[in-house]
Amino acid sequence: MEQYVIKGGKPLYGTVRVQGAKNSALPILAATLLVEGIHEIRDVPHLSDIDVMGRILKALGVRMRWDGNNIKLETSTIKTSRIPESLMRQMRSSIFLMGPMLSRLHEVIITPPGGCAIGARPIDLHLKGLSLLGAKIEEGDGFIRCTATKLRGADIHLDLPSVGATENIMMAAVRAEGITVIRNAAREPEIADLESFLNRMGADVSGAGTPTVVIRGVPRLHSVSYEVIPDRIVAGTLAAAAAMTGGEILLTHVVMDHMGSTLELLERTGAILKFEGDSLWVKGSSQLKAVGNVVTGPYPGFPTDMQPQLMALLSVTAGSSNISERIFDGRFKHVKELVRMGAKLHPLKNSVEIEGVSHLHGATVQATDLRAGAALVIAGLAAHGTTRVLGLHHIDRGYDHLDRTLLQLGGQIQRWSGKVASC
Ligand code: EPZ
């Protein structure tokens, strides 16, 4: 079975460039369907989620090819409005295709994406938004069909600031008749990146990054070349790895403004951070400190996608901390794996009490989802002894060859395909 074999205890040193953002590239690739033409999306990471999005787009009729970290897409011919069930099941983010397909084809047929390892993931807010724009929603046996001869602007209040629902409604509304207002919209940096991409194509979207996004429908769009933003969660993961191993690294291609709450927490553990231009220097402290209570929340709150990595870091600090998870109801599966490595973690209802220990020890652990996997890898880098991390397919969804990045920083990590080690 594929696994990472990690020899821990060696501080990370060196410089790496942070990959482009998965959670920007996915909705932006979907948004290319809004208009016929040749698009180029640049700095797209090589991830299994991106591959699945690519296979869906090809199944719909898009011609595409990679050129390094750039993808060229030719979207003139869309031959079906049904997203293949097998591919939809592999990736929740295929839901992002609903808005663009409804706008372009006036119809989209999907398989309801079930929950995933981190909890129930309903799509009621997506459907509510699309139906307020005038879409007719039919739910049948194992499928949802949305149709709309004409989409019309609407005033849409989201019960909670869902990232996906905000993005889907933005994409459906750019060519709708009239003005759409999304209230209590998500404010993540990836929303602002999608706004920039849509406006580059000729749309008229404003307010991304605030709770109110306004979309003035336009009759025409055109294809473009666009570079996605850096991945703030990958940057946060590597910074936590440096802090946890007592290392000193330089991350290039980072946007400081996107990482506020993550950096603030790393500093509270005693790590030293310095920003210069688009580079972040991180130095771990020999005596990491506990940080008290942490609660995950919608941006600019502390990101749920950094919660497992922070828990790994806090497990080797002096003192106690507590992390409450407020976004996903099943995002603590990494707890028992970290306990295998000697962490003292006490799960409560929606939070975990963390009693810091002097060090972790190596063990064989299982990644249960993307960020949980990343947390186990950085725990393995800091632990005494050897750690084997199984379930790499989860990690490959969001990190572009994490082992190579960590090797570049002097980490002792190898990817095993079960038979021989591949470096
Ligand atoms: C996006 O997921 C990210 N994924 C997630 O990152 C991230 O954890 C999440 O936002 C929150 O920041 C991508 O961008 C591809 P939501 P999304 O809709 O859009 C509830 C990673 O590790 N909800 O903001 O699916 C939902 O159940 C991934 O990279 C409804 O109730 O998240 C959750 O509790 C994991 N009804 C909350 O809202 C809806 O219709 C936030 O979900 C939609 C969501």
Short mmCIF file of C-alpha atoms and ligand atoms in Angstrom, two decimals:
data_model
loop_
_atom_site.label_atom_id
_atom_site.label_comp_id
_atom_site.label_asym_id
_atom_site.label_seq_id
_atom_site.Cartn_x
_atom_site.Cartn_y
_atom_site.Cartn_z
CA MET A 1 0.00 0.00 0.00
CA GLU A 2 1.28 3.47 -0.90
CA GLN A 3 2.59 5.29 2.11
CA TYR A 4 4.90 8.04 3.26
CA VAL A 5 7.80 6.81 5.40
CA ILE A 6 9.01 9.69 7.54
CA LYS A 7 12.06 9.80 9.79
CA GLY A 8 11.31 12.51 12.30
CA GLY A 9 13.31 14.86 14.45
CA LYS A 10 15.11 16.89 11.75
CA PRO A 11 14.29 20.63 11.61
CA LEU A 12 13.20 21.89 8.18
CA TYR A 13 15.46 24.39 6.45
CA GLY A 14 15.36 26.03 3.03
CA THR A 15 13.13 27.81 0.54
CA VAL A 16 10.09 26.61 -1.37
CA ARG A 17 7.54 28.27 -3.66
CA VAL A 18 3.91 27.79 -2.62
CA GLN A 19 1.62 26.15 -5.22
CA GLY A 20 -1.43 27.80 -6.77
CA ALA A 21 -4.69 27.51 -4.79
CA LYS A 22 -6.78 24.35 -5.28
CA ASN A 23 -9.89 26.12 -3.95
CA SER A 24 -9.47 28.89 -6.52
CA ALA A 25 -8.52 26.72 -9.48
CA LEU A 26 -11.56 24.42 -9.11
CA PRO A 27 -14.34 27.08 -9.38
CA ILE A 28 -12.34 29.02 -12.00
CA LEU A 29 -11.96 25.92 -14.20
CA ALA A 30 -15.73 25.40 -13.87
CA ALA A 31 -16.36 29.07 -14.76
CA THR A 32 -14.60 28.66 -18.13
CA LEU A 33 -17.77 26.86 -19.25
CA LEU A 34 -19.62 30.20 -19.11
CA VAL A 35 -18.29 31.20 -22.53
CA GLU A 36 -17.05 29.61 -25.73
CA GLY A 37 -13.41 30.14 -26.53
CA ILE A 38 -9.85 29.30 -25.56
CA HIS A 39 -8.99 29.95 -21.94
CA GLU A 40 -5.64 29.58 -20.20
CA ILE A 41 -5.60 29.05 -16.44
CA ARG A 42 -2.11 29.47 -15.03
CA ASP A 43 -0.29 28.16 -11.94
CA VAL A 44 -2.74 25.28 -11.46
CA PRO A 45 -1.35 22.63 -9.05
CA HIS A 46 -1.11 18.98 -10.14
CA LEU A 47 -3.72 17.44 -7.83
CA SER A 48 -6.13 14.52 -8.12
CA ASP A 49 -9.07 16.92 -7.56
CA ILE A 50 -7.93 19.00 -10.55
CA ASP A 51 -7.62 15.79 -12.58
CA VAL A 52 -11.21 14.86 -11.72
CA MET A 53 -12.41 18.34 -12.71
CA GLY A 54 -10.49 17.94 -15.96
CA ARG A 55 -12.08 14.57 -16.67
CA ILE A 56 -15.55 16.01 -16.03
CA LEU A 57 -14.89 18.95 -18.36
CA LYS A 58 -13.64 16.56 -21.05
CA ALA A 59 -16.73 14.37 -20.58
CA LEU A 60 -18.84 17.48 -21.18
CA GLY A 61 -16.98 18.19 -24.42
CA VAL A 62 -14.18 20.57 -23.41
CA ARG A 63 -10.78 20.05 -25.06
CA MET A 64 -7.92 20.74 -22.68
CA ARG A 65 -4.20 20.21 -22.26
CA TRP A 66 -1.61 20.88 -19.60
CA ASP A 67 1.54 22.87 -20.28
CA GLY A 68 3.57 22.69 -17.07
CA ASN A 69 1.27 24.28 -14.45
CA ASN A 70 -0.90 25.96 -17.04
CA ILE A 71 -4.07 24.50 -18.56
CA LYS A 72 -5.42 25.50 -21.96
CA LEU A 73 -9.18 24.87 -22.35
CA GLU A 74 -11.27 25.05 -25.52
CA THR A 75 -14.91 25.35 -24.43
CA SER A 76 -16.77 25.93 -27.71
CA THR A 77 -18.42 22.52 -27.83
CA ILE A 78 -20.46 21.32 -24.82
CA LYS A 79 -22.22 18.11 -25.79
CA THR A 80 -24.19 17.24 -22.65
CA SER A 81 -25.75 18.87 -19.61
CA ARG A 82 -25.40 15.75 -17.45
CA ILE A 83 -22.34 15.50 -15.19
CA PRO A 84 -21.13 11.86 -15.14
CA GLU A 85 -22.22 10.27 -11.85
CA SER A 86 -18.98 8.32 -11.34
CA LEU A 87 -16.92 11.52 -11.52
CA MET A 88 -19.39 13.55 -9.45
CA ARG A 89 -19.03 10.97 -6.66
CA GLN A 90 -15.26 11.38 -6.66
CA MET A 91 -15.30 15.10 -5.95
CA ARG A 92 -17.82 17.35 -4.19
CA SER A 93 -16.50 20.40 -5.96
CA SER A 94 -18.07 19.19 -9.20
CA ILE A 95 -21.06 21.01 -7.72
CA PHE A 96 -19.39 24.25 -8.92
CA LEU A 97 -20.37 23.29 -12.46
CA MET A 98 -24.09 23.86 -11.76
CA GLY A 99 -24.03 27.68 -12.04
CA PRO A 100 -21.95 27.90 -15.26
CA MET A 101 -23.85 25.07 -16.99
CA LEU A 102 -27.25 26.52 -16.08
CA SER A 103 -26.13 29.91 -17.45
CA ARG A 104 -24.65 28.46 -20.66
CA LEU A 105 -26.90 25.46 -21.39
CA HIS A 106 -30.06 26.42 -19.43
CA GLU A 107 -29.93 22.90 -17.96
CA VAL A 108 -27.72 20.84 -15.67
CA ILE A 109 -28.26 17.32 -14.33
CA ILE A 110 -26.25 16.18 -11.33
CA THR A 111 -26.07 13.36 -8.84
CA PRO A 112 -26.55 14.77 -5.33
CA PRO A 113 -23.04 14.75 -3.85
CA GLY A 114 -23.28 12.88 -0.57
CA GLY A 115 -21.44 13.74 2.56
CA CYS A 116 -17.68 13.17 2.90
CA ALA A 117 -15.14 12.25 5.55
CA ILE A 118 -15.40 15.65 7.25
CA GLY A 119 -19.16 15.69 7.70
CA ALA A 120 -22.58 16.22 6.19
CA ARG A 121 -22.32 18.49 3.17
CA PRO A 122 -25.85 19.52 2.09
CA ILE A 123 -26.35 21.66 -1.03
CA ASP A 124 -29.64 23.31 0.00
CA LEU A 125 -28.11 26.82 -0.20
CA HIS A 126 -26.85 26.18 -3.74
CA LEU A 127 -30.32 25.03 -4.83
CA LYS A 128 -32.05 27.88 -2.98
CA GLY A 129 -29.84 30.45 -4.72
CA LEU A 130 -30.32 28.95 -8.19
CA SER A 131 -34.07 28.70 -7.74
CA LEU A 132 -34.26 32.37 -6.66
CA LEU A 133 -32.50 33.19 -9.94
CA GLY A 134 -35.37 31.47 -11.69
CA ALA A 135 -34.16 27.89 -12.07
CA LYS A 136 -36.68 25.06 -11.85
CA ILE A 137 -35.30 22.32 -9.59
CA GLU A 138 -36.51 18.74 -10.07
CA GLU A 139 -35.26 16.08 -7.69
CA GLY A 140 -35.74 12.53 -8.92
CA ASP A 141 -34.36 9.13 -8.04
CA GLY A 142 -30.65 9.79 -7.63
CA PHE A 143 -30.50 12.94 -9.71
CA ILE A 144 -31.24 16.67 -9.56
CA ARG A 145 -32.22 18.51 -12.77
CA CYS A 146 -32.11 22.28 -12.91
CA THR A 147 -33.53 24.14 -15.90
CA ALA A 148 -34.06 27.82 -16.68
CA THR A 149 -34.90 29.36 -20.05
CA LYS A 150 -33.85 32.72 -18.58
CA LEU A 151 -32.07 33.53 -15.31
CA ARG A 152 -33.13 36.77 -13.63
CA GLY A 153 -31.28 38.78 -10.98
CA ALA A 154 -32.47 38.27 -7.38
CA ASP A 155 -31.77 39.33 -3.82
CA ILE A 156 -30.39 36.23 -2.10
CA HIS A 157 -29.68 35.96 1.62
CA LEU A 158 -27.55 32.96 2.58
CA ASP A 159 -28.44 31.38 5.96
CA LEU A 160 -24.70 30.79 6.39
CA PRO A 161 -21.72 32.10 4.42
CA SER A 162 -21.19 29.00 2.28
CA VAL A 163 -18.12 29.27 0.01
CA GLY A 164 -19.52 26.92 -2.61
CA ALA A 165 -23.02 28.44 -2.70
CA THR A 166 -21.60 31.98 -2.99
CA GLU A 167 -19.40 30.91 -5.92
CA ASN A 168 -22.15 28.94 -7.70
CA ILE A 169 -24.61 31.84 -7.48
CA MET A 170 -21.96 34.33 -8.67
CA MET A 171 -21.30 32.18 -11.76
CA ALA A 172 -25.00 31.65 -12.51
CA ALA A 173 -25.76 35.37 -12.13
CA VAL A 174 -23.06 36.94 -14.35
CA ARG A 175 -25.24 36.66 -17.48
CA ALA A 176 -28.64 36.77 -15.76
CA GLU A 177 -31.00 39.61 -16.58
CA GLY A 178 -30.67 42.41 -14.01
CA ILE A 179 -28.87 42.66 -10.68
CA THR A 180 -28.21 39.89 -8.16
CA VAL A 181 -27.25 40.65 -4.56
CA ILE A 182 -25.82 37.89 -2.36
CA ARG A 183 -26.14 38.80 1.34
CA ASN A 184 -24.16 37.02 4.11
CA ALA A 185 -21.86 35.87 1.32
CA ALA A 186 -18.66 33.93 2.06
CA ARG A 187 -15.59 36.24 2.21
CA GLU A 188 -12.75 33.79 1.54
CA PRO A 189 -9.89 35.06 -0.71
CA GLU A 190 -10.88 32.44 -3.28
CA ILE A 191 -14.23 34.28 -3.73
CA ALA A 192 -12.34 37.47 -4.59
CA ASP A 193 -10.15 35.49 -6.99
CA LEU A 194 -13.26 34.15 -8.75
CA GLU A 195 -14.65 37.73 -8.93
CA SER A 196 -11.40 38.90 -10.59
CA PHE A 197 -11.54 36.03 -13.08
CA LEU A 198 -15.20 36.69 -13.97
CA ASN A 199 -14.54 40.42 -14.38
CA ARG A 200 -11.51 39.65 -16.56
CA MET A 201 -13.99 37.76 -18.81
CA GLY A 202 -16.15 40.89 -19.01
CA ALA A 203 -18.54 40.32 -16.09
CA ASP A 204 -19.57 43.01 -13.59
CA VAL A 205 -19.14 41.61 -10.09
CA SER A 206 -18.25 43.64 -6.99
CA GLY A 207 -18.10 43.27 -3.22
CA ALA A 208 -16.24 39.93 -3.04
CA GLY A 209 -14.45 39.75 0.30
CA THR A 210 -17.35 41.58 1.98
CA PRO A 211 -20.66 40.04 3.19
CA THR A 212 -22.48 41.58 0.19
CA VAL A 213 -21.63 40.57 -3.37
CA VAL A 214 -23.37 42.40 -6.25
CA ILE A 215 -23.54 40.96 -9.78
CA ARG A 216 -24.86 43.09 -12.66
CA GLY A 217 -25.81 40.73 -15.47
CA VAL A 218 -24.02 41.30 -18.79
CA PRO A 219 -25.01 40.00 -22.26
CA ARG A 220 -21.56 38.76 -23.32
CA LEU A 221 -18.32 37.38 -21.89
CA HIS A 222 -15.03 36.45 -23.57
CA SER A 223 -12.32 33.89 -22.90
CA VAL A 224 -9.15 34.93 -21.05
CA SER A 225 -5.78 33.92 -19.61
CA TYR A 226 -5.67 34.06 -15.81
CA GLU A 227 -3.34 33.12 -12.94
CA VAL A 228 -4.86 31.75 -9.73
CA ILE A 229 -3.80 33.03 -6.28
CA PRO A 230 -1.31 31.15 -4.05
CA ASP A 231 -2.68 28.42 -1.77
CA ARG A 232 -2.95 29.95 1.75
CA ILE A 233 -3.69 26.54 3.30
CA VAL A 234 -0.60 24.92 1.78
CA ALA A 235 1.44 27.91 3.00
CA GLY A 236 -0.08 27.53 6.47
CA THR A 237 0.67 23.79 6.49
CA LEU A 238 4.35 24.33 5.61
CA ALA A 239 4.68 27.16 8.16
CA ALA A 240 3.22 24.88 10.86
CA ALA A 241 5.70 22.16 9.80
CA ALA A 242 8.61 24.59 10.26
CA ALA A 243 7.29 25.67 13.67
CA MET A 244 6.72 22.08 14.79
CA THR A 245 10.19 20.84 13.75
CA GLY A 246 11.99 23.89 15.17
CA GLY A 247 13.17 24.71 11.64
CA GLU A 248 13.67 27.86 9.60
CA ILE A 249 12.12 28.15 6.14
CA LEU A 250 11.33 30.77 3.52
CA LEU A 251 8.03 30.41 1.66
CA THR A 252 7.82 32.38 -1.58
CA HIS A 253 4.65 33.21 -3.55
CA VAL A 254 2.44 33.86 -0.50
CA VAL A 255 -0.18 36.58 0.11
CA MET A 256 0.09 37.76 3.72
CA ASP A 257 -3.37 39.34 3.78
CA HIS A 258 -4.93 35.94 3.06
CA MET A 259 -3.34 34.31 6.11
CA GLY A 260 -4.16 36.67 9.01
CA SER A 261 -5.66 34.31 11.58
CA THR A 262 -3.28 31.44 10.77
CA LEU A 263 -0.19 33.61 11.19
CA GLU A 264 -1.53 35.16 14.38
CA LEU A 265 -1.94 31.69 15.91
CA LEU A 266 1.51 30.51 14.78
CA GLU A 267 3.02 33.59 16.45
CA ARG A 268 1.11 32.81 19.64
CA THR A 269 2.87 29.42 19.76
CA GLY A 270 6.17 31.30 19.77
CA ALA A 271 7.13 30.87 16.12
CA ILE A 272 8.84 33.91 14.61
CA LEU A 273 7.40 35.14 11.32
CA LYS A 274 8.63 37.82 8.96
CA PHE A 275 6.96 38.91 5.74
CA GLU A 276 8.84 40.56 2.89
CA GLY A 277 7.00 41.19 -0.37
CA ASP A 278 5.41 37.87 -1.30
CA SER A 279 7.77 35.85 0.95
CA LEU A 280 7.17 34.52 4.45
CA TRP A 281 10.09 33.57 6.70
CA VAL A 282 9.20 31.20 9.55
CA LYS A 283 11.42 30.16 12.45
CA GLY A 284 10.17 27.62 14.93
CA SER A 285 10.87 28.19 18.61
CA SER A 286 12.58 25.60 20.83
CA GLN A 287 9.83 26.07 23.43
CA LEU A 288 6.41 26.08 21.74
CA LYS A 289 3.61 27.60 23.80
CA ALA A 290 -0.05 26.59 24.13
CA VAL A 291 -2.58 29.12 22.83
CA GLY A 292 -5.74 28.62 24.90
CA ASN A 293 -9.03 28.42 22.97
CA VAL A 294 -9.25 28.35 19.19
CA VAL A 295 -12.52 28.29 17.24
CA THR A 296 -12.75 27.64 13.49
CA GLY A 297 -14.97 29.99 11.52
CA PRO A 298 -15.77 31.48 8.11
CA TYR A 299 -13.09 33.84 6.75
CA PRO A 300 -11.51 35.96 8.24
CA GLY A 301 -11.96 33.55 11.16
CA PHE A 302 -9.49 30.69 11.72
CA PRO A 303 -9.83 28.33 8.70
CA THR A 304 -11.24 24.86 9.32
CA ASP A 305 -8.77 23.65 6.63
CA MET A 306 -5.89 24.46 9.06
CA GLN A 307 -7.55 22.89 12.11
CA PRO A 308 -5.90 19.42 11.96
CA GLN A 309 -2.45 20.89 11.25
CA LEU A 310 -2.78 23.31 14.19
CA MET A 311 -3.89 20.43 16.45
CA ALA A 312 -0.73 18.50 15.53
CA LEU A 313 1.39 21.57 16.37
CA LEU A 314 -0.42 22.29 19.65
CA SER A 315 0.04 18.67 20.76
CA VAL A 316 3.76 19.42 21.36
CA THR A 317 3.44 22.75 23.17
CA ALA A 318 3.90 23.52 26.85
CA GLY A 319 0.42 23.84 28.39
CA SER A 320 -3.16 23.18 27.31
CA SER A 321 -5.18 24.43 24.39
CA ASN A 322 -8.66 23.72 23.07
CA ILE A 323 -9.88 23.66 19.48
CA SER A 324 -13.59 23.96 18.61
CA GLU A 325 -14.67 22.99 15.10
CA ARG A 326 -17.70 25.09 14.04
CA ILE A 327 -17.81 24.45 10.26
CA PHE A 328 -17.83 20.66 9.75
CA ASP A 329 -19.40 18.20 12.20
CA GLY A 330 -17.05 15.31 11.41
CA ARG A 331 -13.63 16.91 11.19
CA PHE A 332 -11.86 15.23 14.13
CA LYS A 333 -10.90 11.89 12.58
CA HIS A 334 -7.19 12.78 12.91
CA VAL A 335 -7.50 12.84 16.73
CA LYS A 336 -7.14 9.09 17.27
CA GLU A 337 -4.26 8.92 14.79
CA LEU A 338 -2.35 11.67 16.64
CA VAL A 339 -3.05 9.84 19.91
CA ARG A 340 -1.32 6.78 18.36
CA MET A 341 1.74 9.07 18.08
CA GLY A 342 1.57 9.93 21.79
CA ALA A 343 -0.51 13.12 21.68
CA LYS A 344 -2.73 13.76 24.72
CA LEU A 345 -6.06 14.77 23.17
CA HIS A 346 -9.42 14.68 24.95
CA PRO A 347 -12.42 14.94 22.57
CA LEU A 348 -15.46 16.81 23.90
CA LYS A 349 -18.73 17.53 21.97
CA ASN A 350 -17.47 19.83 19.14
CA SER A 351 -14.03 20.48 20.54
CA VAL A 352 -10.82 18.79 21.60
CA GLU A 353 -8.82 19.56 24.74
CA ILE A 354 -5.09 19.39 23.95
CA GLU A 355 -2.64 18.66 26.76
CA GLY A 356 0.79 19.43 25.34
CA VAL A 357 3.51 16.75 25.53
CA SER A 358 7.29 17.15 25.13
CA HIS A 359 7.37 15.11 21.90
CA LEU A 360 5.49 12.65 19.71
CA HIS A 361 6.80 9.25 18.63
CA GLY A 362 6.63 7.48 15.28
CA ALA A 363 3.71 5.15 14.46
CA THR A 364 1.75 3.79 11.51
CA VAL A 365 -1.19 6.13 10.97
CA GLN A 366 -4.04 6.49 8.48
CA ALA A 367 -5.01 9.69 6.67
CA THR A 368 -8.82 9.93 6.69
CA ASP A 369 -9.18 13.15 4.68
CA LEU A 370 -7.03 15.75 2.98
CA ARG A 371 -6.07 18.07 5.88
CA ALA A 372 -6.00 15.26 8.45
CA GLY A 373 -3.39 13.61 6.22
CA ALA A 374 -1.31 16.79 6.10
CA ALA A 375 -1.44 17.00 9.92
CA LEU A 376 -0.10 13.45 10.26
CA VAL A 377 2.77 14.19 7.87
CA ILE A 378 3.93 17.26 9.81
CA ALA A 379 3.52 15.33 13.09
CA GLY A 380 5.72 12.60 11.61
CA LEU A 381 8.42 15.16 10.69
CA ALA A 382 8.60 16.31 14.32
CA ALA A 383 8.18 12.91 16.00
CA HIS A 384 10.98 10.76 17.42
CA GLY A 385 11.44 7.70 15.21
CA THR A 386 9.71 6.56 12.02
CA THR A 387 6.12 7.28 11.00
CA ARG A 388 4.24 5.59 8.18
CA VAL A 389 1.31 7.58 6.77
CA LEU A 390 -1.23 5.55 4.80
CA GLY A 391 -4.10 6.88 2.68
CA LEU A 392 -2.00 9.14 0.43
CA HIS A 393 -4.88 9.49 -2.08
CA HIS A 394 -6.43 11.91 0.40
CA ILE A 395 -3.28 14.05 0.55
CA ASP A 396 -2.82 14.03 -3.23
CA ARG A 397 -6.16 15.76 -3.52
CA GLY A 398 -4.73 19.02 -2.18
CA TYR A 399 -0.92 18.93 -2.05
CA ASP A 400 1.15 18.85 -5.27
CA HIS A 401 3.76 16.16 -4.42
CA LEU A 402 4.01 17.05 -0.71
CA ASP A 403 6.95 14.67 -0.30
CA ARG A 404 9.05 16.53 -2.89
CA THR A 405 8.27 19.89 -1.26
CA LEU A 406 9.34 18.59 2.16
CA LEU A 407 12.45 16.89 0.71
CA GLN A 408 13.39 20.31 -0.69
CA LEU A 409 13.24 21.58 2.92
CA GLY A 410 15.45 18.75 4.15
CA GLY A 411 12.59 16.61 5.48
CA GLN A 412 13.32 12.88 5.67
CA ILE A 413 10.31 11.57 3.78
CA GLN A 414 9.92 8.89 1.11
CA ARG A 415 6.89 7.83 -0.89
CA TRP A 416 6.62 4.06 -0.88
CA SER A 417 4.45 2.24 -3.31
CA GLY A 418 4.51 -0.73 -0.99
CA LYS A 419 7.30 -2.53 -2.84
CA VAL A 420 10.15 -0.08 -3.34
CA ALA A 421 10.83 3.42 -2.07
CA SER A 422 10.47 6.17 -4.76
CA CYS A 423 12.22 9.45 -3.97
C1 EPZ B 1 -15.10 25.03 0.68
O1 EPZ B 1 -15.99 23.92 0.74
C2 EPZ B 1 -13.69 24.42 0.55
N1 EPZ B 1 -13.63 23.61 -0.64
C3 EPZ B 1 -13.38 23.55 1.77
O2 EPZ B 1 -12.03 23.10 1.66
C4 EPZ B 1 -13.49 24.40 3.02
O3 EPZ B 1 -13.33 23.58 4.14
C5 EPZ B 1 -14.88 25.06 3.09
O4 EPZ B 1 -15.14 25.82 1.89
C6 EPZ B 1 -15.00 26.02 4.26
O5 EPZ B 1 -14.02 26.97 4.23
C7 EPZ B 1 -13.45 24.22 -1.85
O6 EPZ B 1 -13.40 25.42 -1.98
C8 EPZ B 1 -13.31 23.33 -3.03
P1 EPZ B 1 -19.12 25.59 2.52
P2 EPZ B 1 -17.57 24.14 0.59
O7 EPZ B 1 -20.21 25.51 1.52
O8 EPZ B 1 -17.83 25.20 -0.40
C9 EPZ B 1 -22.76 24.04 5.18
C10 EPZ B 1 -10.24 21.57 1.68
O9 EPZ B 1 -9.71 20.96 2.62
N2 EPZ B 1 -23.58 24.12 3.95
O10 EPZ B 1 -18.58 26.93 2.87
O11 EPZ B 1 -18.19 22.82 0.39
C11 EPZ B 1 -21.74 22.91 5.11
O12 EPZ B 1 -22.30 21.69 5.46
C12 EPZ B 1 -11.77 21.69 1.58
O13 EPZ B 1 -9.60 22.14 0.78
C13 EPZ B 1 -24.95 23.94 4.05
O14 EPZ B 1 -25.48 23.69 5.12
O15 EPZ B 1 -17.92 24.64 2.08
C14 EPZ B 1 -20.69 23.37 6.09
O16 EPZ B 1 -21.06 23.03 7.39
C15 EPZ B 1 -12.48 20.86 2.59
N3 EPZ B 1 -25.67 24.01 2.91
C16 EPZ B 1 -20.74 24.89 5.93
O17 EPZ B 1 -21.95 25.20 5.28
C17 EPZ B 1 -25.12 24.29 1.68
O18 EPZ B 1 -25.83 24.33 0.66
C18 EPZ B 1 -19.59 25.47 5.09
O19 EPZ B 1 -19.60 24.83 3.85
C19 EPZ B 1 -23.73 24.48 1.61
C20 EPZ B 1 -22.97 24.40 2.77
#
